[in-house]
């Protein structure tokens, strides 16, 4: 017999977890007490949402469920934004929360909140553990649910008294769930139909999304594009699947995407969406887009197919499995005229203009990506900084881009970068954020220094909530309100106060030298970049 | 258009909240809902009548299927289903009106379950359409109160959902 809290730790160990992110509190103390005697490394974040975001970064680099922990009540509610963010981007998380004792549930006692109820709309599944003997089964199921099919966050809420019950522990070998059976293999008839449609198509186009990463199909999708001679565009979540300069890759689509990519979307005659859910930022008018085209939609989640765009050939299954199956087929059309046409569309040449005393963030990000190693993990926050990064960071083979595409959660980048660096310590991790978003996560500088995590941070400081300011200018008659965040703090002094090396750059002339310092530093490093307040997103 | 959806789910705490929550957040309106244990006590059957176009109904079925607790979802077409609803109706009735009301009940399949000098309570179970006709017949006497269950439905013939 062991304490249920010890069983929880043993479950994590059995799942191969060696790093967790969390913030303790009274209701989760028995679990932490057992973590004390475990080899699992616990990263103490400075806000529970960041435990979730860090776990998200970790999960995305390992492609396995990652664990975040919070206490009951406010700890759990702070975690909600991270859970919703992970849900929107289908990131596998195991979220463990403490709960008040079973006999007190429903009495509105100190730090009590119905967290399974609150999180219900944006978890893949949730458990409120009432019987400690269920813990091994619940953990086994939770990891299985989070990491298979369409991945996502699973919440396990464990009352304090349940954590202290003595139970017989044996981690189950298999799962008995009669209801949950994701489809992986593609229907052979549909595979054949797709192959025929591609061969018949004059102007086929491949549109790849975040699902490619989630199923680990980066290699297969490139092989398919090459074999079937189909040019590819990407959603924001699909960025860095193809290197920016890949001969078959056009660019990012959507309201902030490239003209060439959007033109290709509009002028193709057959479109293959794979691991992309046709979100409104990527495709603004799906039914208009679908008109006169053969739409092929491949996704592991049947509910995504036909939800936003009318589909001619639906195919449910895992991207990697299906792409391998598609690669086995014969293709006899090289679509060379079309490929030529696609790559002939010119994008607006980004101006290299400089405003006196400021850097040009677009040119700066290009220079930054030129200097950093090929396999750098680049994390962008939300706002202008995100779009600058998407459109100007040059992803080379082996690079990885991380951002929150679905929820657009400000304050995601730094904790995500922390998680990514913990998962891939040998890789360079660069976090690009704005001065607005940075101030939603700056408490994590303490985590970085305490854990000695050498992430590189770029803060684009335009003293504005730039994207909203731009929206007010364009759509609200320039009536600017609540978007001026002022010229503070001094981010260099702030970083230094944590013991983190930092510098400031205000002209393009010194950009390369400053980037060199950042890139060659072996430790965490923050670079404050002064950006003109009216710098445009696009 | 009305859609009758039959859902088999795990008979566990919280499942109904999950199903109802899904309807709310996906913007589907529930007309009626009935839940009960099946012959297998680990399985509950939820019958939902909802309003919406075909695309909505299709989405609904997919989203219901996506819930981990869902075992099976079937949208029943109007011509293949037998639907029943139970109503308890408290009616104003003077002694002079009693025999008239009794005749209506006899013809329409209603059963008198309670009676006072000024009221009659009727129990009736039938298809929603039949209940509508019954109501039209008795409305004139003055309805004091109606309590109704959600519609339950089963397929005609030997086919089953399991």
Short mmCIF file of N, CA and C in Angstrom, two decimals, chain A residues 87 120-122 124-127 130 137 141 145 150 177-180 301-308, chain B residues 9-13 15 17-18 25-26 40 42-43 55 58-59 62-63 65-71:
data_model
loop_
_atom_site.label_atom_id
_atom_site.label_comp_id
_atom_site.label_asym_id
_atom_site.label_seq_id
_atom_site.Cartn_x
_atom_site.Cartn_y
_atom_site.Cartn_z
N UNK A 87 -5.70 23.87 -25.72
CA UNK A 87 -6.84 23.25 -26.40
C UNK A 87 -6.98 23.80 -27.82
N UNK A 120 -14.36 22.73 -18.50
CA UNK A 120 -15.04 21.80 -19.38
C UNK A 120 -15.05 22.17 -20.87
N UNK A 121 -15.35 23.44 -21.20
CA UNK A 121 -15.43 23.76 -22.64
C UNK A 121 -14.11 23.65 -23.38
N UNK A 122 -12.99 23.63 -22.68
CA UNK A 122 -11.72 23.61 -23.42
C UNK A 122 -10.72 22.59 -22.87
N UNK A 124 -9.84 18.32 -23.35
CA UNK A 124 -10.25 17.15 -24.11
C UNK A 124 -11.05 16.22 -23.20
N UNK A 125 -10.64 16.17 -21.93
CA UNK A 125 -11.40 15.42 -20.95
C UNK A 125 -10.95 15.88 -19.57
N UNK A 126 -11.78 15.65 -18.56
CA UNK A 126 -11.36 16.01 -17.21
C UNK A 126 -11.83 14.97 -16.22
N UNK A 127 -11.10 14.87 -15.13
CA UNK A 127 -11.44 13.93 -14.06
C UNK A 127 -11.46 14.66 -12.73
N UNK A 130 -12.59 10.86 -7.19
CA UNK A 130 -13.35 10.69 -5.94
C UNK A 130 -12.86 9.47 -5.17
N UNK A 137 -5.61 4.12 -13.07
CA UNK A 137 -6.39 4.06 -14.32
C UNK A 137 -6.58 5.45 -14.91
N UNK A 141 -5.32 6.65 -18.55
CA UNK A 141 -6.27 7.16 -19.55
C UNK A 141 -5.93 8.59 -19.96
N UNK A 145 -5.42 9.82 -23.63
CA UNK A 145 -6.33 10.78 -24.26
C UNK A 145 -5.58 12.02 -24.75
N UNK A 150 -6.81 13.65 -31.89
CA UNK A 150 -6.51 15.07 -31.85
C UNK A 150 -6.06 15.39 -30.44
N UNK A 177 -11.17 1.54 -22.87
CA UNK A 177 -12.11 2.64 -23.12
C UNK A 177 -12.94 2.26 -24.33
N UNK A 178 -14.22 1.99 -24.09
CA UNK A 178 -15.03 1.51 -25.21
C UNK A 178 -15.43 2.64 -26.16
N UNK A 179 -15.31 3.88 -25.67
CA UNK A 179 -15.86 4.97 -26.46
C UNK A 179 -14.83 5.68 -27.32
N UNK A 180 -13.56 5.62 -26.94
CA UNK A 180 -12.58 6.49 -27.57
C UNK A 180 -11.67 5.67 -28.48
N UNK A 301 -9.32 14.68 -36.68
CA UNK A 301 -10.57 14.97 -35.98
C UNK A 301 -11.71 15.07 -36.99
N UNK A 302 -12.61 14.08 -37.01
CA UNK A 302 -13.71 14.11 -37.99
C UNK A 302 -14.55 15.37 -37.89
N UNK A 303 -14.64 15.94 -36.68
CA UNK A 303 -15.49 17.12 -36.48
C UNK A 303 -14.93 18.36 -37.16
N UNK A 304 -13.65 18.36 -37.50
CA UNK A 304 -13.07 19.52 -38.19
C UNK A 304 -13.41 19.50 -39.68
N UNK A 305 -13.64 18.30 -40.21
CA UNK A 305 -13.87 18.19 -41.64
C UNK A 305 -15.30 18.61 -41.95
N UNK A 306 -15.42 19.62 -42.79
CA UNK A 306 -16.74 20.13 -43.14
C UNK A 306 -17.27 21.16 -42.15
N UNK A 307 -16.51 21.47 -41.09
CA UNK A 307 -16.99 22.44 -40.10
C UNK A 307 -16.94 23.86 -40.65
N UNK A 308 -15.79 24.21 -41.23
CA UNK A 308 -15.62 25.59 -41.70
C UNK A 308 -15.65 25.73 -43.21
N UNK B 9 -24.44 7.08 -23.87
CA UNK B 9 -23.26 7.61 -23.17
C UNK B 9 -22.91 6.74 -21.97
N UNK B 10 -21.68 6.91 -21.52
CA UNK B 10 -21.26 6.27 -20.27
C UNK B 10 -22.15 6.82 -19.15
N UNK B 11 -22.66 5.93 -18.30
CA UNK B 11 -23.49 6.36 -17.19
C UNK B 11 -22.60 6.80 -16.02
N UNK B 12 -22.11 8.05 -16.11
CA UNK B 12 -21.17 8.56 -15.12
C UNK B 12 -21.57 9.96 -14.71
N UNK B 13 -21.05 10.39 -13.55
CA UNK B 13 -21.30 11.75 -13.09
C UNK B 13 -20.71 12.75 -14.08
N UNK B 15 -21.63 13.60 -17.10
CA UNK B 15 -21.79 13.40 -18.53
C UNK B 15 -22.89 14.30 -19.10
N UNK B 17 -23.85 17.15 -17.99
CA UNK B 17 -23.33 18.52 -18.04
C UNK B 17 -22.47 18.72 -19.28
N UNK B 18 -21.68 17.71 -19.61
CA UNK B 18 -20.82 17.81 -20.80
C UNK B 18 -21.66 17.93 -22.07
N UNK B 25 -22.45 25.83 -26.01
CA UNK B 25 -21.32 26.58 -26.56
C UNK B 25 -21.19 26.47 -28.06
N UNK B 26 -21.83 25.50 -28.66
CA UNK B 26 -21.81 25.43 -30.12
C UNK B 26 -23.04 26.12 -30.70
N UNK B 40 -28.44 -1.88 -19.97
CA UNK B 40 -27.09 -2.01 -19.42
C UNK B 40 -26.87 -0.83 -18.47
N UNK B 42 -24.47 0.48 -17.11
CA UNK B 42 -23.30 1.35 -17.29
C UNK B 42 -23.53 2.35 -18.43
N UNK B 43 -24.67 2.19 -19.11
CA UNK B 43 -24.95 3.07 -20.25
C UNK B 43 -26.24 3.85 -20.03
N UNK B 55 -26.80 21.28 -41.82
CA UNK B 55 -25.38 21.47 -41.50
C UNK B 55 -25.19 21.48 -39.99
N UNK B 58 -25.54 17.99 -38.63
CA UNK B 58 -24.37 17.18 -38.93
C UNK B 58 -23.22 17.53 -37.98
N UNK B 59 -23.03 18.83 -37.76
CA UNK B 59 -22.01 19.31 -36.84
C UNK B 59 -22.27 18.78 -35.44
N UNK B 62 -21.28 15.23 -35.08
CA UNK B 62 -19.83 15.08 -35.02
C UNK B 62 -19.27 15.53 -33.66
N UNK B 63 -19.79 16.65 -33.18
CA UNK B 63 -19.30 17.15 -31.89
C UNK B 63 -19.69 16.21 -30.76
N UNK B 65 -20.12 13.00 -31.07
CA UNK B 65 -19.25 11.84 -31.23
C UNK B 65 -17.87 12.06 -30.66
N UNK B 66 -17.44 13.32 -30.69
CA UNK B 66 -16.09 13.67 -30.25
C UNK B 66 -15.95 13.58 -28.73
N UNK B 67 -17.06 13.73 -28.01
CA UNK B 67 -16.98 13.65 -26.55
C UNK B 67 -16.53 12.25 -26.13
N UNK B 68 -15.59 12.23 -25.21
CA UNK B 68 -15.01 10.95 -24.80
C UNK B 68 -16.06 10.02 -24.20
N UNK B 69 -17.08 10.56 -23.54
CA UNK B 69 -18.09 9.73 -22.88
C UNK B 69 -19.15 9.20 -23.84
N UNK B 70 -19.14 9.65 -25.08
CA UNK B 70 -20.17 9.24 -26.02
C UNK B 70 -19.86 7.87 -26.61
N UNK B 71 -20.85 6.96 -26.54
CA UNK B 71 -20.66 5.63 -27.11
C UNK B 71 -21.21 5.61 -28.54
#
